PDB file of C-alpha atoms in Angstrom:
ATOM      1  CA  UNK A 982     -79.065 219.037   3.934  1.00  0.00           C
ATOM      2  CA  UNK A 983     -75.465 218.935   6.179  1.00  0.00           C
ATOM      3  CA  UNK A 984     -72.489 220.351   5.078  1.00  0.00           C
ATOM      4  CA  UNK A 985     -71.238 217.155   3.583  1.00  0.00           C
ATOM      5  CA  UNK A 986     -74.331 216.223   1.498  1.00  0.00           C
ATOM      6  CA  UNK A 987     -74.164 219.730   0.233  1.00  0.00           C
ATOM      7  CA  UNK A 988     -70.689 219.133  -0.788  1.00  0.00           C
ATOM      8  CA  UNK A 989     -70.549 216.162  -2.698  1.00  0.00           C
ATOM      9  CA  UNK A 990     -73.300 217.619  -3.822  1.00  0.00           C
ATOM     10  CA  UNK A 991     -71.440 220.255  -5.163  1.00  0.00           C
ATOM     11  CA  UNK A 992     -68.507 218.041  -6.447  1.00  0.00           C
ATOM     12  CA  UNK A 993     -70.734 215.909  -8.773  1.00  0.00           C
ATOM     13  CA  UNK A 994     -71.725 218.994 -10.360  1.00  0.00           C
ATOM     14  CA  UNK A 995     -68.341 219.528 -10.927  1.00  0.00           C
ATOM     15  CA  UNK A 996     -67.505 216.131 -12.298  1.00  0.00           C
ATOM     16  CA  UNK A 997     -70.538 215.851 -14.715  1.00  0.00           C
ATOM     17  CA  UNK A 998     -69.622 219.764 -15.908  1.00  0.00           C
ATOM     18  CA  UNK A 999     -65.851 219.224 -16.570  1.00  0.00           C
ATOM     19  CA  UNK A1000     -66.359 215.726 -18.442  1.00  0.00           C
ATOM     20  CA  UNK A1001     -68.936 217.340 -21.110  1.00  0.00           C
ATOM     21  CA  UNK A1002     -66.493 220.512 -21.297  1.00  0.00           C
ATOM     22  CA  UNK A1003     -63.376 218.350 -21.851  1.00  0.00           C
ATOM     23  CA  UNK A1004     -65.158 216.777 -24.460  1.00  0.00           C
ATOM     24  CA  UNK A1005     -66.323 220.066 -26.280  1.00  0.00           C
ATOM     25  CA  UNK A1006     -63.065 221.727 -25.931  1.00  0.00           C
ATOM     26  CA  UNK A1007     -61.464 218.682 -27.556  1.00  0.00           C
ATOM     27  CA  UNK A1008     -63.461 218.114 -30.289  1.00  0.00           C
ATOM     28  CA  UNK A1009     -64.059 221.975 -30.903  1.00  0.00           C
ATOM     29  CA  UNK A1010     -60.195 222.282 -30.944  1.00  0.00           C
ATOM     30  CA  UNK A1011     -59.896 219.343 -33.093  1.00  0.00           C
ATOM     31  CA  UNK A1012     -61.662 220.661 -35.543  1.00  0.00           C
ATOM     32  CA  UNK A1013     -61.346 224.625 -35.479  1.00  0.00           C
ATOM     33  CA  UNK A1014     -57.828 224.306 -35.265  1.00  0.00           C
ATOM     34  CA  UNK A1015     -57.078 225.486 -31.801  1.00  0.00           C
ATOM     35  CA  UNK A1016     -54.484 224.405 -29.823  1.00  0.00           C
ATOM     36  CA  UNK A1017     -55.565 226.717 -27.124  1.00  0.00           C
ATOM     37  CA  UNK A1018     -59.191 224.937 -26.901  1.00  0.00           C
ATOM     38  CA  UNK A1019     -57.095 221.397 -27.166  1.00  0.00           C
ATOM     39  CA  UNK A1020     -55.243 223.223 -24.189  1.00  0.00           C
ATOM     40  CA  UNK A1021     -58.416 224.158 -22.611  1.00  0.00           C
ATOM     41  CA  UNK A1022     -59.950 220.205 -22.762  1.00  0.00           C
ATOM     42  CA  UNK A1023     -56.053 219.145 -20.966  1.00  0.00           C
ATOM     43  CA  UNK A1024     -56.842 221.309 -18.241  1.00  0.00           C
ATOM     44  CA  UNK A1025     -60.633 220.242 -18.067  1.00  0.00           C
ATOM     45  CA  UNK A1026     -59.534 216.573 -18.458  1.00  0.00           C
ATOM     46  CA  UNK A1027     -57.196 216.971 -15.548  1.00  0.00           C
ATOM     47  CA  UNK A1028     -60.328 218.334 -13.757  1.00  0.00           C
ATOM     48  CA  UNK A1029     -62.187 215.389 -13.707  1.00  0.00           C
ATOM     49  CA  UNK A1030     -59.566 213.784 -11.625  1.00  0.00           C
ATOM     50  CA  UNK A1031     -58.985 216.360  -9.537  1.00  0.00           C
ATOM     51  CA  UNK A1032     -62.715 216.306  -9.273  1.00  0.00           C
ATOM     52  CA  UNK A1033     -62.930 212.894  -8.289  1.00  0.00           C
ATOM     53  CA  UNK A1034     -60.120 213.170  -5.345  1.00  0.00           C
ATOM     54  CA  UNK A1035     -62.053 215.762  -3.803  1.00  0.00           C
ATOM     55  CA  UNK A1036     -65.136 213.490  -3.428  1.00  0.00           C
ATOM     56  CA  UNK A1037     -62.906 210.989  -1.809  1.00  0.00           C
ATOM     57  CA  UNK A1038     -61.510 213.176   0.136  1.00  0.00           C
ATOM     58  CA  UNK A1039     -64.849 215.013   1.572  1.00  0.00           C
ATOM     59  CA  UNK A1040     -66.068 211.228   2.005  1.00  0.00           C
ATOM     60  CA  UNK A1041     -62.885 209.821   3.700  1.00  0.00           C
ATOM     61  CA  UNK A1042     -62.481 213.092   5.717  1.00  0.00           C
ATOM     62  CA  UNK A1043     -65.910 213.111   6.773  1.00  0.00           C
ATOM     63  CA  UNK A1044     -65.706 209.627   8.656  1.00  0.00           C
ATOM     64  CA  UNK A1045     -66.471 209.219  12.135  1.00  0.00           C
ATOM     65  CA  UNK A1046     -63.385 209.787  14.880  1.00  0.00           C
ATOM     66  CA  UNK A1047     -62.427 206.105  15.925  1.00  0.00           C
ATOM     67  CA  UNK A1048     -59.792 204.929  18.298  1.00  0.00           C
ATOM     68  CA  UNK A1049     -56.752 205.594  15.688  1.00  0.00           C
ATOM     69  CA  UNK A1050     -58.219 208.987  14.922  1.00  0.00           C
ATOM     70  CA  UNK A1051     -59.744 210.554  18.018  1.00  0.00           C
ATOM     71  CA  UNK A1052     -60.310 214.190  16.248  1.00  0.00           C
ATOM     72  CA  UNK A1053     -61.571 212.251  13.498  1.00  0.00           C
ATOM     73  CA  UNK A1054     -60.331 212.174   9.696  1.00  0.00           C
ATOM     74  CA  UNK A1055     -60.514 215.541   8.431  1.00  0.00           C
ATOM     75  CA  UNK A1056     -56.673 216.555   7.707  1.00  0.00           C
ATOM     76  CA  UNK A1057     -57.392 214.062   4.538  1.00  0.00           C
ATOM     77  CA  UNK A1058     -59.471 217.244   3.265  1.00  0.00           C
ATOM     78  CA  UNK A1059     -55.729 219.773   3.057  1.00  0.00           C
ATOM     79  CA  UNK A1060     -54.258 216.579   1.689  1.00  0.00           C
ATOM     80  CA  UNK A1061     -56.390 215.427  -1.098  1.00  0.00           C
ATOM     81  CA  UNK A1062     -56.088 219.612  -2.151  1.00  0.00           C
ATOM     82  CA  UNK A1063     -52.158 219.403  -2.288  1.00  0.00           C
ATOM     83  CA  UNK A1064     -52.939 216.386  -4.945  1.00  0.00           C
ATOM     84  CA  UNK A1065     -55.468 218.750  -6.449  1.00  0.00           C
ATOM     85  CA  UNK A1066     -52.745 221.196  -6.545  1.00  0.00           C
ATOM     86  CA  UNK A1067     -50.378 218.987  -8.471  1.00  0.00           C
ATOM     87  CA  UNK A1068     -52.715 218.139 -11.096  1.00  0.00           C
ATOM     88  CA  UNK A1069     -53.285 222.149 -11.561  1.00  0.00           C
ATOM     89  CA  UNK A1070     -49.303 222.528 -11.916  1.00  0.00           C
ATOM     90  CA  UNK A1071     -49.108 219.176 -14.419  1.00  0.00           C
ATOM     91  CA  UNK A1072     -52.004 220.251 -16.854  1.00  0.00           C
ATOM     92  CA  UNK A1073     -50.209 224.468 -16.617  1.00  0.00           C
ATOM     93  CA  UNK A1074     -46.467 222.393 -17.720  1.00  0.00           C
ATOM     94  CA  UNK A1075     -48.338 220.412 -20.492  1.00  0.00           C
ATOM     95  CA  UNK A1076     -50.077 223.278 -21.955  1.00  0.00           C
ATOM     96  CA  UNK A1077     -46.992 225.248 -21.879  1.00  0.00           C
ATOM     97  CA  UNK A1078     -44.529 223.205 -23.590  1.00  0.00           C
ATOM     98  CA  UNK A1079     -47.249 222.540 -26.108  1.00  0.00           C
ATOM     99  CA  UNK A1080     -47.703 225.936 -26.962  1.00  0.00           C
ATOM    100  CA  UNK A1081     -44.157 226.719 -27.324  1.00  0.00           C
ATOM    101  CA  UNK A1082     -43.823 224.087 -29.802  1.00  0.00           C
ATOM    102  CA  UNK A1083     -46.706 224.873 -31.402  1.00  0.00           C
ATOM    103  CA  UNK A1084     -45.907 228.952 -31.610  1.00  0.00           C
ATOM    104  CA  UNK A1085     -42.684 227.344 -33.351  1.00  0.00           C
ATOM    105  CA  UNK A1086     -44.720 225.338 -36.221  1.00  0.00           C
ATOM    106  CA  UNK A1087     -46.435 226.828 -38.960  1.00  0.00           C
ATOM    107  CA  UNK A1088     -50.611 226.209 -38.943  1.00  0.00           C
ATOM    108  CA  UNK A1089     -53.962 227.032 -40.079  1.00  0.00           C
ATOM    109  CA  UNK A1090     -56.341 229.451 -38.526  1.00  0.00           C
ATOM    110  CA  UNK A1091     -58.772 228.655 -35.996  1.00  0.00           C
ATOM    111  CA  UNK A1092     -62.284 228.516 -37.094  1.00  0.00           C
ATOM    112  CA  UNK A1093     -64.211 231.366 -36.202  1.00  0.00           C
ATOM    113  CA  UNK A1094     -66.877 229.178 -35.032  1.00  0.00           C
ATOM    114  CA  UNK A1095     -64.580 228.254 -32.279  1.00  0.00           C
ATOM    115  CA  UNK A1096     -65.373 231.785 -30.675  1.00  0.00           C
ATOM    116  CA  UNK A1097     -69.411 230.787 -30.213  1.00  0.00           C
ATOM    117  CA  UNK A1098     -68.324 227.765 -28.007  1.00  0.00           C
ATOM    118  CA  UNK A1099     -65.445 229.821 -26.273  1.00  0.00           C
ATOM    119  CA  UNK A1100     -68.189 231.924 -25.074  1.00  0.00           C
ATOM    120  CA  UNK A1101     -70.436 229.931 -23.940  1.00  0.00           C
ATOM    121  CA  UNK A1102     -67.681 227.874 -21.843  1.00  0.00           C
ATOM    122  CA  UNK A1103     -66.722 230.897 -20.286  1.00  0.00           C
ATOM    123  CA  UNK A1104     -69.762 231.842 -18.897  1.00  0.00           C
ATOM    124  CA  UNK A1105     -70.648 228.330 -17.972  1.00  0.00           C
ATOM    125  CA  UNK A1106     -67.540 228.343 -15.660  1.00  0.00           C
ATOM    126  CA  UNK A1107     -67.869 231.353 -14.151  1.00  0.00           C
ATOM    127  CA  UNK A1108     -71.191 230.236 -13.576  1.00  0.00           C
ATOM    128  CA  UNK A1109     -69.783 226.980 -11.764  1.00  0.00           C
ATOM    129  CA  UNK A1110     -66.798 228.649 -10.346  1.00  0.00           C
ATOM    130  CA  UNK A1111     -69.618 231.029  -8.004  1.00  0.00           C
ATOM    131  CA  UNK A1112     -71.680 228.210  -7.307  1.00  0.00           C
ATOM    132  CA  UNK A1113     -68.928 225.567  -5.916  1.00  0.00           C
ATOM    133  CA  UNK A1114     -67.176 228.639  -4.371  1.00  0.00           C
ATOM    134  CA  UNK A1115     -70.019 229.254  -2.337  1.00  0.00           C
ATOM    135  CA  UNK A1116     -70.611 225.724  -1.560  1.00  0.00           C
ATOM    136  CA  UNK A1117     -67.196 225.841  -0.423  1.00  0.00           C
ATOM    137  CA  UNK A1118     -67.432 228.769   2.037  1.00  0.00           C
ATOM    138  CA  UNK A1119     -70.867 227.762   2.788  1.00  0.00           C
ATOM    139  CA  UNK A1120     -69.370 224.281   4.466  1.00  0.00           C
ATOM    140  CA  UNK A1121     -65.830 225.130   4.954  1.00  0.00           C
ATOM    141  CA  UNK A1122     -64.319 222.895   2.635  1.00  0.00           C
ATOM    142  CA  UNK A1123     -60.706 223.625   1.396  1.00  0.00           C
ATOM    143  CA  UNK A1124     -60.964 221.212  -1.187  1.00  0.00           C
ATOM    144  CA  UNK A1125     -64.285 222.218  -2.611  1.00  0.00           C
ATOM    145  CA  UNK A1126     -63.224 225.734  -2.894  1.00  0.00           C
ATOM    146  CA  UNK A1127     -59.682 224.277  -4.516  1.00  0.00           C
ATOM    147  CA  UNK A1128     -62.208 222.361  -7.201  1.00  0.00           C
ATOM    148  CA  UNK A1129     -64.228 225.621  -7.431  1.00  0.00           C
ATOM    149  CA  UNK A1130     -60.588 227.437  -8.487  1.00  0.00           C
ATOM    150  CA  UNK A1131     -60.434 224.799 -11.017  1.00  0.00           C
ATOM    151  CA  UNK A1132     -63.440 226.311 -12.433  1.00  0.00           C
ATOM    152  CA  UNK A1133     -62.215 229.823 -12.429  1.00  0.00           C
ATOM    153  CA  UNK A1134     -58.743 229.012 -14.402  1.00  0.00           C
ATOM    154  CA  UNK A1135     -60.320 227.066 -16.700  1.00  0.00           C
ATOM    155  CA  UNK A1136     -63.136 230.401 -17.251  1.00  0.00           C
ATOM    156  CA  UNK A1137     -59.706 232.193 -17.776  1.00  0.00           C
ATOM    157  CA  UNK A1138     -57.892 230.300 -19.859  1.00  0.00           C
ATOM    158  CA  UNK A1139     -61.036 229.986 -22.137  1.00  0.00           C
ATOM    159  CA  UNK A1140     -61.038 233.853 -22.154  1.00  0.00           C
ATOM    160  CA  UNK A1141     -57.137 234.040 -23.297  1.00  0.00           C
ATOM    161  CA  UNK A1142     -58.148 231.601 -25.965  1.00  0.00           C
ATOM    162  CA  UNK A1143     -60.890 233.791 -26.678  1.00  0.00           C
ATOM    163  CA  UNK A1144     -58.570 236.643 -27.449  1.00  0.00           C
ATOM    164  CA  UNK A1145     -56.091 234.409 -28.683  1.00  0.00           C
ATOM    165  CA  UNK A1146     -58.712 233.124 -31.903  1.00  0.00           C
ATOM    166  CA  UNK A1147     -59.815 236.675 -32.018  1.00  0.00           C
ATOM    167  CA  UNK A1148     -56.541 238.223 -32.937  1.00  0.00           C
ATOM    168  CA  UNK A1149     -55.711 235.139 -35.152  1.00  0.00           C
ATOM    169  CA  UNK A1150     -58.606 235.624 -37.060  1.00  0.00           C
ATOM    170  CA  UNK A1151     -58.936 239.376 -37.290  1.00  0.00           C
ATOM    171  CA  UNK A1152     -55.680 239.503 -38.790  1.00  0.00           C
ATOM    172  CA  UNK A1153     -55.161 236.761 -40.197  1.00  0.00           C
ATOM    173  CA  UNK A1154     -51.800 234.998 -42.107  1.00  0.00           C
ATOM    174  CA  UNK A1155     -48.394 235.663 -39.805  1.00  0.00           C
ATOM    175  CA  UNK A1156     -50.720 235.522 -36.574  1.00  0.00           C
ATOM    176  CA  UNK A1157     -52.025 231.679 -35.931  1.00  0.00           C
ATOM    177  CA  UNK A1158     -49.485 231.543 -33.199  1.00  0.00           C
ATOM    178  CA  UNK A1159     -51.552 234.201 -31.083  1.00  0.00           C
ATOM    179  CA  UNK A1160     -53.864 231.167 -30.045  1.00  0.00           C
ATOM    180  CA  UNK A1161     -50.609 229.297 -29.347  1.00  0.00           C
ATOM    181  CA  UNK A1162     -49.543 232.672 -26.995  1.00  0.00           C
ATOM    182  CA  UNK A1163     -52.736 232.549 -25.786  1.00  0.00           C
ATOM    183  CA  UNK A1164     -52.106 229.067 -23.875  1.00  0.00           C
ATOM    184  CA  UNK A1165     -49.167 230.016 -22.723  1.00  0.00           C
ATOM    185  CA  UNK A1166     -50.678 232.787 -20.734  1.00  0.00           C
ATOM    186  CA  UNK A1167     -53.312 230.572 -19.514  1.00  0.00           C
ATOM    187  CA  UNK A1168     -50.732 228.320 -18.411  1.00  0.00           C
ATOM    188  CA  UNK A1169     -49.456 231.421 -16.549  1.00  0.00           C
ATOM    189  CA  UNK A1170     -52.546 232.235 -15.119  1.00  0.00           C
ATOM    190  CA  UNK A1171     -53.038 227.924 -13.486  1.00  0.00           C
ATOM    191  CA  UNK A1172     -49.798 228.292 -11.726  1.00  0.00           C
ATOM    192  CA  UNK A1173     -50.628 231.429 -10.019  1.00  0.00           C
ATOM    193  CA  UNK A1174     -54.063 230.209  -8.866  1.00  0.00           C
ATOM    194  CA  UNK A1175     -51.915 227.028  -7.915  1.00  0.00           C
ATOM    195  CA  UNK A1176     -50.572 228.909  -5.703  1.00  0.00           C
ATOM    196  CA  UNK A1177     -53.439 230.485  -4.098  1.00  0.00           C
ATOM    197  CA  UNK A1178     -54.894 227.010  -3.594  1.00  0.00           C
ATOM    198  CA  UNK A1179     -52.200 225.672  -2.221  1.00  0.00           C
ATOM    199  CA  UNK A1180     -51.845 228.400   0.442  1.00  0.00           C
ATOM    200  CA  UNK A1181     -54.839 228.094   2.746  1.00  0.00           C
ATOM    201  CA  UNK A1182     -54.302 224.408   2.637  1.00  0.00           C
ATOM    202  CA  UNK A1183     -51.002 224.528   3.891  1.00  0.00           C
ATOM    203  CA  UNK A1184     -52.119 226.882   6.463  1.00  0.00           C
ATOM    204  CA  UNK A1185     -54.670 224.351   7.682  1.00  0.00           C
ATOM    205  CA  UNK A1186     -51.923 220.806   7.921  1.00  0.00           C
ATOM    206  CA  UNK A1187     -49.349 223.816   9.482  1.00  0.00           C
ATOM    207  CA  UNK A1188     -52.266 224.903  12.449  1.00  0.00           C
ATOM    208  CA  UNK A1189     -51.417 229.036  11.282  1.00  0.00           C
ATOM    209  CA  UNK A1190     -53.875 231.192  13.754  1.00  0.00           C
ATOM    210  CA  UNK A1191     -56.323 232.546  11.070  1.00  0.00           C
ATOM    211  CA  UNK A1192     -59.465 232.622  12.755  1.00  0.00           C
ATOM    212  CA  UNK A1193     -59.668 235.952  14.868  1.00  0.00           C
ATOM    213  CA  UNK A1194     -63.506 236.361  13.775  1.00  0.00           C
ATOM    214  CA  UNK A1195     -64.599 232.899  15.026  1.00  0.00           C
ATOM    215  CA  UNK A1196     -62.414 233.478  18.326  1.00  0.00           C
ATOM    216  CA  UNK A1197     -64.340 236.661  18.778  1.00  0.00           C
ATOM    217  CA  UNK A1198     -67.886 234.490  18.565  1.00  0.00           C
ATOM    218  CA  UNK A1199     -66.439 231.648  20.391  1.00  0.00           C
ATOM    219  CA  UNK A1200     -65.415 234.632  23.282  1.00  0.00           C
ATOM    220  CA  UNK A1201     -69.118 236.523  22.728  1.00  0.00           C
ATOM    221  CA  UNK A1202     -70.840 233.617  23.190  1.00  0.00           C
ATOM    222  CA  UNK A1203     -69.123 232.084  26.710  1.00  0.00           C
ATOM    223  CA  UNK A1204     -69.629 235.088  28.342  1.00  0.00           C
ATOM    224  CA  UNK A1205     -73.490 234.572  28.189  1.00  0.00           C
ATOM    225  CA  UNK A1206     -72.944 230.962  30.004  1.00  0.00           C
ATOM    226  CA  UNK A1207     -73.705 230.835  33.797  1.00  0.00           C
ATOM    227  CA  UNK A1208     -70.512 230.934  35.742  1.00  0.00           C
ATOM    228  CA  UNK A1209     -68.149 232.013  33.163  1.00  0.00           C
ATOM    229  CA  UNK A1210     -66.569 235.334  34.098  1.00  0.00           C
ATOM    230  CA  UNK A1211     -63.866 235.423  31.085  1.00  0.00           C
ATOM    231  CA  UNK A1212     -62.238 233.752  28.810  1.00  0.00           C
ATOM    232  CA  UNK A1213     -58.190 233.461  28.075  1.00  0.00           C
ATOM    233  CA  UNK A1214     -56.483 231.694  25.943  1.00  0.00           C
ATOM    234  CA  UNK A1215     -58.595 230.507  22.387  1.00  0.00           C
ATOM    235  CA  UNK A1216     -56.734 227.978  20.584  1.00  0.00           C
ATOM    236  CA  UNK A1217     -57.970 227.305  16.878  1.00  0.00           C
ATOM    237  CA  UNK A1218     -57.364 224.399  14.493  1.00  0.00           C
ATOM    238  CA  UNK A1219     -59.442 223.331  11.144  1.00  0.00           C
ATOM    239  CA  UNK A1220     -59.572 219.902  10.451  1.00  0.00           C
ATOM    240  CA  UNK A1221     -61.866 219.062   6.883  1.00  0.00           C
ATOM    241  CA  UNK A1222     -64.982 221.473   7.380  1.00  0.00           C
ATOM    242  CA  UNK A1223     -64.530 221.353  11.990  1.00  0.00           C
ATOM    243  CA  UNK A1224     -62.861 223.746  13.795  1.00  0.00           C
ATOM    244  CA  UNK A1225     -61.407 222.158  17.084  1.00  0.00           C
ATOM    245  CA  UNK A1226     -60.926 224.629  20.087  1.00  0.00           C
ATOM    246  CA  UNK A1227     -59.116 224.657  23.212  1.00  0.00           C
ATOM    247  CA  UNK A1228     -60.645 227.313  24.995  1.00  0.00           C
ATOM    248  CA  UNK A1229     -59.362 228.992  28.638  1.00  0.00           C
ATOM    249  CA  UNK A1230     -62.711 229.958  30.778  1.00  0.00           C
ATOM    250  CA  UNK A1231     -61.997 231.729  34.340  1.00  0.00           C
ATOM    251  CA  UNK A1232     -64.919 231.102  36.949  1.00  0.00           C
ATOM    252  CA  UNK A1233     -65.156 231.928  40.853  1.00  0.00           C
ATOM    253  CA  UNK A1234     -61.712 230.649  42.450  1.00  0.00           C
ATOM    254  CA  UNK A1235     -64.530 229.453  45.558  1.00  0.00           C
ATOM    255  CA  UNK A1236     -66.688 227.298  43.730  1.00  0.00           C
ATOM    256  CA  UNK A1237     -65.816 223.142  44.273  1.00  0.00           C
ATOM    257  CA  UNK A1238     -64.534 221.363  41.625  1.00  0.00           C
ATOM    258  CA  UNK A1239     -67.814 219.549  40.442  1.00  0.00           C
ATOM    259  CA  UNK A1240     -69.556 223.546  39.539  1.00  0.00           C
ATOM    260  CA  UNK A1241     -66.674 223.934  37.578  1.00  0.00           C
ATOM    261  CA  UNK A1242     -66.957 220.777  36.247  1.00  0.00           C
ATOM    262  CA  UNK A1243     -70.522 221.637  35.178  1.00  0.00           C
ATOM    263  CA  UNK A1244     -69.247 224.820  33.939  1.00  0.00           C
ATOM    264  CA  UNK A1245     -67.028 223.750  32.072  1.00  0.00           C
ATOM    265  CA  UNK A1246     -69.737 221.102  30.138  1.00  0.00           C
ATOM    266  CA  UNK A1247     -72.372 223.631  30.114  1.00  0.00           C
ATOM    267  CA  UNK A1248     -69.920 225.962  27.853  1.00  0.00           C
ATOM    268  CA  UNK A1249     -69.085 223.359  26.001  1.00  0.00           C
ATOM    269  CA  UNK A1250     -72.500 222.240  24.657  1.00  0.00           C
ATOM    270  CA  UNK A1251     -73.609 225.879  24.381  1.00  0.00           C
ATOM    271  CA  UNK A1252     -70.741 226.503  21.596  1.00  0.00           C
ATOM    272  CA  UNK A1253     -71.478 223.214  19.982  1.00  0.00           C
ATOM    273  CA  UNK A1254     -74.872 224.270  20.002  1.00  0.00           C
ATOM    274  CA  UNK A1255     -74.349 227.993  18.767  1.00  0.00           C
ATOM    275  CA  UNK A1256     -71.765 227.544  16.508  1.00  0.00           C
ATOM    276  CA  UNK A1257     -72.226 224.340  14.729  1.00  0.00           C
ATOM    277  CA  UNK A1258     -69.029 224.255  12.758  1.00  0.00           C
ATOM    278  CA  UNK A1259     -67.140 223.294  15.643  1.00  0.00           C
ATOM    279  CA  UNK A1260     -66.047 220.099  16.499  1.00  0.00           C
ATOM    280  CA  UNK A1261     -64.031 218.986  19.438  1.00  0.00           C
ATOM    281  CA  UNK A1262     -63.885 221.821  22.258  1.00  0.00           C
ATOM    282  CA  UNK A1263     -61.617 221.474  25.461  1.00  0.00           C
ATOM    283  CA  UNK A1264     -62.524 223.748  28.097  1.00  0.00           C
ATOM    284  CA  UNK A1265     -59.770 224.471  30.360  1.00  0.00           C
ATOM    285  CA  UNK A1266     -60.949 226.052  33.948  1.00  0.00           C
ATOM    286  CA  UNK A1267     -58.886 229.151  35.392  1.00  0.00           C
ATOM    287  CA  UNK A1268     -59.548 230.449  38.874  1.00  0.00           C
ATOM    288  CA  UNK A1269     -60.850 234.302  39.366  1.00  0.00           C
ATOM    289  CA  UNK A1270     -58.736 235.025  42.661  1.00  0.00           C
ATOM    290  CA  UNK A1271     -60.111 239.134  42.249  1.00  0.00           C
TER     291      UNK A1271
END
């Protein structure tokens, strides 16, 4: 299976997973009288979009290069996550100013049944937050590991409401609001791992050097080629799950321009060939004059 089959792969689990969870939460908070399980189903609702834009994106990103896009269409990948990002940061608002007008407004206490289904969404998400994380490392996919973040704030906010009902219920009249407090920690908790989602992805559309590890194979590996003495200058830059290199190679000052012209071909398709995650590679030929 390639990287992008495994992918989408990856994101229909996550679209099938968050639209049965958004309807549990919402029906479970209807009816056990928890806002922060109604808070829980927002976030999971807003999921399902952000679900969907990823498999756009890995589809649209994933398209052949073509004379408009000659390294291809894989920036679309950071893109579609800043739009990911923004649906993170609407559903963490919504859920806030709910539960500060809620923590203002008298209510009933949740149902203590609402603690059985609490529990088993948590460890359903953290379940699908490890599986779409390593789906997302597996094909390096900024997206998929933003939609695999999703899954880990919504395992967190579950667990605040979890504590939320708990305290509500263990002591009763004068605390309903700690389910309220609850989902306004939660909403805490979204905007922080907005943040970390956003990062990277910036990082990526910006061209920020953070690849030292793959430099180092890149370098390992052209000094095994025939004719390459050294390498210089490695240049780096991820585009969707490719990593496009420009890549200094110094070879015998003597040799005619054709053997360096081979050399420089022959490097090429053995990094292709032993690192498959790259995708464009310029080789650049520097003279030994030692």
């Amino acid at each position: 299976m390639s990287h992008q089959e495994s992918a989408i792969k990856a994101t229909y689990f996550s679209l099938i997973g968050n639209a049965g969870l958004a309807l549990t939460k919402g029906l479970a908070g209807f009816f056990g009288n928890s806002y922060a399980l109604i808070a829980d189903a927002i976030e999971s609702t807003t999921d399902i979009f952000a679900s969907f834009l990823v498999l756009f994106g890995l589809k649209y990103s994933n398209k052949p290069a073509d004379e408009n896009h000659p390294y291809g269409h894989g920036r679309a990948e950071p893109l579609i996550t800043f739009i990911v990002v923004g649906f993170l940061i609407t559903s963490a608002t919504i859920i806030a100013y709910e539960s500060i007008m809620n923590i203002q407004k008298p209510h009933d206490l949740p149902k203590s049944w609402t603690l059985i289904v609490l529990g088993i969404i948590i460890i359903w998400k953290e379940y699908s937050f490890r599986k779409v994380m390593q789906k997302g490392i597996e094909t390096n996919s900024s997206s998929l590991k933003a939609d695999a973040w999703h899954h880990r704030s919504d395992a967190v906010t579950s667990v605040a409401a979890f504590v939320g009902i708990s305290i509500a219920i263990l002591f009763g009249k004068g605390y309903e609001s700690a389910d309220d407090w609850a989902a306004l920690f939660a909403s805490g908790f979204i905007l922080y791992n907005s943040y970390l989602i956003f990062r990277p992805a910036l990082g990526e559309i910006m061209d920020e050097h953070l690849y030292d590890d793959l430099i180092s194979d890149i370098r390992q590996v052209s000094h095994k080629v025939d004719g390459v003495i050294d390498t210089e200058k490695c240049f780096i830059r991820k585009a969707g799950m490719k990593y496009h290199v420009d890549l200094h190679a110094t070879v015998d000052a003597n040799i005619t321009v054709k053997e360096g012209h081979d050399i420089a071909h022959l490097l090429k398709d053995t990094l292709r060939k032993e690192i498959p995650q790259l995708g464009h590679v310029l080789i650049h030929i520097e003279p030994n004059e030692n």
